[in-house]
PDB file of C-alpha atoms in Angstrom:
ATOM      1  CA  MET W   1     169.402 209.527  91.069  1.00 50.00           C
ATOM      2  CA  THR W   2     168.103 210.484  87.641  1.00 54.00           C
ATOM      3  CA  THR W   3     166.395 207.823  85.566  1.00 53.00           C
ATOM      4  CA  THR W   4     166.829 207.876  81.817  1.00 56.00           C
ATOM      5  CA  GLN W   5     165.184 205.896  79.039  1.00 56.00           C
ATOM      6  CA  ASN W   6     168.375 203.788  78.855  1.00 57.00           C
ATOM      7  CA  ASP W   7     167.685 202.377  82.344  1.00 60.00           C
ATOM      8  CA  PHE W   8     164.695 200.330  81.180  1.00 65.00           C
ATOM      9  CA  ASP W   9     164.345 197.125  79.214  1.00 65.00           C
ATOM     10  CA  THR W  10     161.830 197.519  76.405  1.00 67.00           C
ATOM     11  CA  LEU W  11     159.883 195.111  74.256  1.00 62.00           C
ATOM     12  CA  GLU W  12     160.100 195.925  70.564  1.00 67.00           C
ATOM     13  CA  ASN W  13     158.715 193.596  67.887  1.00 69.00           C
ATOM     14  CA  ALA W  14     158.599 190.647  70.349  1.00 66.00           C
ATOM     15  CA  THR W  15     162.310 191.115  71.205  1.00 68.00           C
ATOM     16  CA  PHE W  16     163.574 192.612  74.451  1.00 63.00           C
ATOM     17  CA  ILE W  17     166.034 195.477  74.156  1.00 66.00           C
ATOM     18  CA  LEU W  18     168.018 194.954  77.365  1.00 67.00           C
ATOM     19  CA  LYS W  19     169.295 198.338  78.461  1.00 65.00           C
ATOM     20  CA  GLY W  20     168.682 197.926  82.188  1.00 64.00           C
ATOM     21  CA  ARG W  21     171.325 195.226  82.569  1.00 66.00           C
ATOM     22  CA  LEU W  22     173.941 197.970  82.606  1.00 67.00           C
ATOM     23  CA  THR W  23     172.505 199.463  85.805  1.00 70.00           C
ATOM     24  CA  ALA W  24     171.141 196.335  87.505  1.00 74.00           C
ATOM     25  CA  PRO W  25     172.852 195.298  90.754  1.00 81.00           C
ATOM     26  CA  THR W  26     174.665 191.956  90.923  1.00 85.00           C
ATOM     27  CA  HIS W  27     173.976 189.699  93.912  1.00 88.00           C
ATOM     28  CA  PHE W  28     176.484 186.912  94.543  1.00 92.00           C
ATOM     29  CA  VAL W  29     175.194 183.939  96.542  1.00 93.00           C
ATOM     30  CA  GLU W  30     176.803 180.609  97.397  1.00 93.00           C
ATOM     31  CA  GLY W  31     173.690 178.500  97.689  1.00 93.00           C
ATOM     32  CA  PHE W  32     170.049 178.313  98.532  1.00 91.00           C
ATOM     33  CA  THR W  33     168.619 177.339 101.862  1.00 87.00           C
ATOM     34  CA  GLN W  34     164.928 177.001 101.101  1.00 89.00           C
ATOM     35  CA  LEU W  35     162.819 176.382  98.021  1.00 91.00           C
ATOM     36  CA  SER W  36     159.045 176.354  98.071  1.00 92.00           C
ATOM     37  CA  PHE W  37     156.510 176.010  95.274  1.00 89.00           C
ATOM     38  CA  GLY W  38     152.919 177.122  95.496  1.00 90.00           C
ATOM     39  CA  THR W  39     150.150 177.324  92.954  1.00 89.00           C
ATOM     40  CA  SER W  40     150.896 180.973  92.227  1.00 94.00           C
ATOM     41  CA  PHE W  41     154.434 181.668  93.432  1.00 94.00           C
ATOM     42  CA  ALA W  42     157.770 179.969  94.017  1.00 94.00           C
ATOM     43  CA  LYS W  43     160.161 181.266  96.657  1.00 95.00           C
ATOM     44  CA  ILE W  44     163.899 180.715  97.011  1.00 94.00           C
ATOM     45  CA  LEU W  45     166.031 181.919  99.923  1.00 94.00           C
ATOM     46  CA  PHE W  46     169.673 182.388  98.888  1.00 94.00           C
ATOM     47  CA  HIS W  47     172.563 182.490 101.337  1.00 94.00           C
ATOM     48  CA  ASN W  48     176.298 183.001 101.684  1.00 94.00           C
ATOM     49  CA  VAL W  49     178.552 181.022 104.004  1.00 94.00           C
ATOM     50  CA  ILE W  50     179.946 183.232 106.762  1.00 94.00           C
ATOM     51  CA  GLU W  51     181.970 180.591 108.610  1.00 94.00           C
ATOM     52  CA  HIS W  52     182.712 177.063 107.436  1.00 93.00           C
ATOM     53  CA  LYS W  53     181.942 174.077 109.647  1.00 93.00           C
ATOM     54  CA  THR W  54     184.711 172.988 111.979  1.00 95.00           C
ATOM     55  CA  ALA W  55     184.975 170.232 114.561  1.00 95.00           C
ATOM     56  CA  GLU W  56     183.972 172.776 117.199  1.00 95.00           C
ATOM     57  CA  ALA W  57     181.357 174.864 115.398  1.00 94.00           C
ATOM     58  CA  PRO W  58     178.600 174.481 112.804  1.00 93.00           C
ATOM     59  CA  GLU W  59     178.589 176.238 109.432  1.00 93.00           C
ATOM     60  CA  LEU W  60     177.162 179.744 109.659  1.00 94.00           C
ATOM     61  CA  ARG W  61     175.133 181.180 106.776  1.00 93.00           C
ATOM     62  CA  ARG W  62     173.614 184.583 106.184  1.00 94.00           C
ATOM     63  CA  ALA W  63     170.412 184.954 104.177  1.00 93.00           C
ATOM     64  CA  GLU W  64     171.206 187.363 101.349  1.00 92.00           C
ATOM     65  CA  GLN W  65     168.290 187.398  98.927  1.00 92.00           C
ATOM     66  CA  TYR W  66     164.714 186.134  99.018  1.00 92.00           C
ATOM     67  CA  LEU W  67     163.462 185.653  95.467  1.00 94.00           C
ATOM     68  CA  THR W  68     159.733 185.313  94.823  1.00 96.00           C
ATOM     69  CA  LEU W  69     158.480 184.741  91.294  1.00 95.00           C
ATOM     70  CA  PRO W  70     155.447 183.237  89.571  1.00 96.00           C
ATOM     71  CA  THR W  71     155.615 179.431  89.661  1.00 94.00           C
ATOM     72  CA  VAL W  72     155.308 179.115  85.881  1.00 93.00           C
ATOM     73  CA  LEU W  73     158.241 181.504  85.442  1.00 93.00           C
ATOM     74  CA  ALA W  74     160.296 179.559  88.014  1.00 93.00           C
ATOM     75  CA  ILE W  75     159.731 176.328  86.078  1.00 91.00           C
ATOM     76  CA  GLU W  76     160.577 178.062  82.789  1.00 92.00           C
ATOM     77  CA  LEU W  77     163.787 179.397  84.375  1.00 92.00           C
ATOM     78  CA  ALA W  78     164.742 175.940  85.684  1.00 90.00           C
ATOM     79  CA  HIS W  79     164.117 174.452  82.243  1.00 88.00           C
ATOM     80  CA  LEU W  80     166.190 177.153  80.529  1.00 90.00           C
ATOM     81  CA  LEU W  81     169.069 176.702  83.001  1.00 91.00           C
ATOM     82  CA  LEU W  82     169.134 172.925  82.514  1.00 89.00           C
ATOM     83  CA  LEU W  83     168.753 173.126  78.746  1.00 88.00           C
ATOM     84  CA  THR W  84     171.586 175.670  78.527  1.00 89.00           C
ATOM     85  CA  ALA W  85     173.778 173.550  80.816  1.00 89.00           C
ATOM     86  CA  LYS W  86     173.048 170.497  78.668  1.00 87.00           C
ATOM     87  CA  HIS W  87     174.122 172.336  75.495  1.00 87.00           C
ATOM     88  CA  ALA W  88     177.242 173.750  77.177  1.00 90.00           C
ATOM     89  CA  GLN W  89     178.067 170.565  79.100  1.00 90.00           C
ATOM     90  CA  ALA W  90     181.625 170.153  77.799  1.00 90.00           C
ATOM     91  CA  HIS W  91     182.494 173.755  78.643  1.00 91.00           C
ATOM     92  CA  VAL W  92     180.801 173.589  82.064  1.00 89.00           C
ATOM     93  CA  LEU W  93     182.602 170.366  83.024  1.00 93.00           C
ATOM     94  CA  SER W  94     186.044 171.599  81.959  1.00 93.00           C
ATOM     95  CA  GLY W  95     186.554 173.742  85.070  1.00 86.00           C
ATOM     96  CA  LEU W  96     185.272 171.274  87.672  1.00 93.00           C
ATOM     97  CA  ASN W  97     186.951 168.615  89.796  1.00 95.00           C
ATOM     98  CA  ALA W  98     186.006 164.945  89.302  1.00 95.00           C
ATOM     99  CA  ALA W  99     183.326 164.874  92.039  1.00 95.00           C
ATOM    100  CA  GLU W 100     181.681 168.044  90.729  1.00 94.00           C
ATOM    101  CA  GLN W 101     181.808 166.703  87.162  1.00 94.00           C
ATOM    102  CA  GLU W 102     180.018 163.509  88.179  1.00 94.00           C
ATOM    103  CA  LYS W 103     177.396 165.475  90.102  1.00 92.00           C
ATOM    104  CA  ILE W 104     176.672 167.656  87.039  1.00 91.00           C
ATOM    105  CA  ARG W 105     176.659 164.646  84.673  1.00 90.00           C
ATOM    106  CA  SER W 106     174.146 162.899  86.934  1.00 89.00           C
ATOM    107  CA  ILE W 107     171.855 165.946  87.048  1.00 88.00           C
ATOM    108  CA  LEU W 108     172.041 166.457  83.293  1.00 87.00           C
ATOM    109  CA  ARG W 109     171.354 162.747  82.655  1.00 84.00           C
ATOM    110  CA  ASP W 110     168.140 163.183  84.644  1.00 81.00           C
ATOM    111  CA  PHE W 111     167.206 166.154  82.456  1.00 73.00           C
ATOM    112  CA  GLN W 112     166.257 164.820  79.070  1.00 71.00           C
ATOM    113  CA  PRO W 113     163.820 167.041  77.171  1.00 65.00           C
ATOM    114  CA  VAL W 114     160.868 164.872  76.180  1.00 68.00           C
ATOM    115  CA  THR W 115     158.965 165.022  72.888  1.00 70.00           C
ATOM    116  CA  PRO W 116     155.136 164.912  72.992  1.00 73.00           C
ATOM    117  CA  GLU W 117     155.278 161.356  71.592  1.00 75.00           C
ATOM    118  CA  GLN W 118     157.619 160.239  74.379  1.00 69.00           C
ATOM    119  CA  GLU W 119     155.367 161.907  76.961  1.00 67.00           C
ATOM    120  CA  LEU W 120     152.342 160.028  75.573  1.00 67.00           C
ATOM    121  CA  ALA W 121     154.261 156.726  75.641  1.00 65.00           C
ATOM    122  CA  ARG W 122     155.327 157.378  79.240  1.00 60.00           C
ATOM    123  CA  ASP W 123     151.693 158.115  80.213  1.00 59.00           C
ATOM    124  CA  GLU W 124     150.604 154.837  78.605  1.00 60.00           C
ATOM    125  CA  VAL W 125     153.231 152.929  80.593  1.00 55.00           C
ATOM    126  CA  VAL W 126     152.039 154.516  83.847  1.00 54.00           C
ATOM    127  CA  LEU W 127     148.413 153.823  82.911  1.00 57.00           C
ATOM    128  CA  MET W 128     149.239 150.222  82.095  1.00 50.00           C
ATOM    129  CA  THR W 129     151.040 149.822  85.399  1.00 54.00           C
ATOM    130  CA  ASP W 130     147.998 151.208  87.243  1.00 56.00           C
ATOM    131  CA  LEU W 131     145.688 148.847  85.335  1.00 56.00           C
ATOM    132  CA  GLU W 132     147.886 145.901  86.214  1.00 57.00           C
ATOM    133  CA  LYS W 133     147.805 146.937  89.876  1.00 56.00           C
ATOM    134  CA  ASN W 134     144.004 147.070  89.778  1.00 58.00           C
ATOM    135  CA  LYS W 135     143.854 143.542  88.374  1.00 60.00           C
ATOM    136  CA  LEU W 136     145.822 142.298  91.352  1.00 55.00           C
ATOM    137  CA  ASN W 137     143.362 143.822  93.841  1.00 52.00           C
TER     138      ASN W 137
END
């Protein structure tokens, strides 16, 4: 296989020129089986369902992709996914059944980007709670 300049993503003036997306493979997965976070790296094992659970047999899954990435990047990716889902909530919910809609609404309610002032106020509440606990001891 011959590689050309068009196969690579490049960084020009702080903006990525994404050429490689045209040749990148697509991996479809139905879920993840394991998620682990370490100081340096996060790991996610993705799977596909091979056979659904029945009364006689358990669900069978096949591991398809093991993704390892720096922990900071994993957290940035999670934040970007949730922020994008929050902004596109109406569109995302439109194709889901009622149970799936409620599940997504619940997750997105939990994800509320916090301003530095709100973070400071939350820290003060936790600190105050700890101080009150110490007074009781």
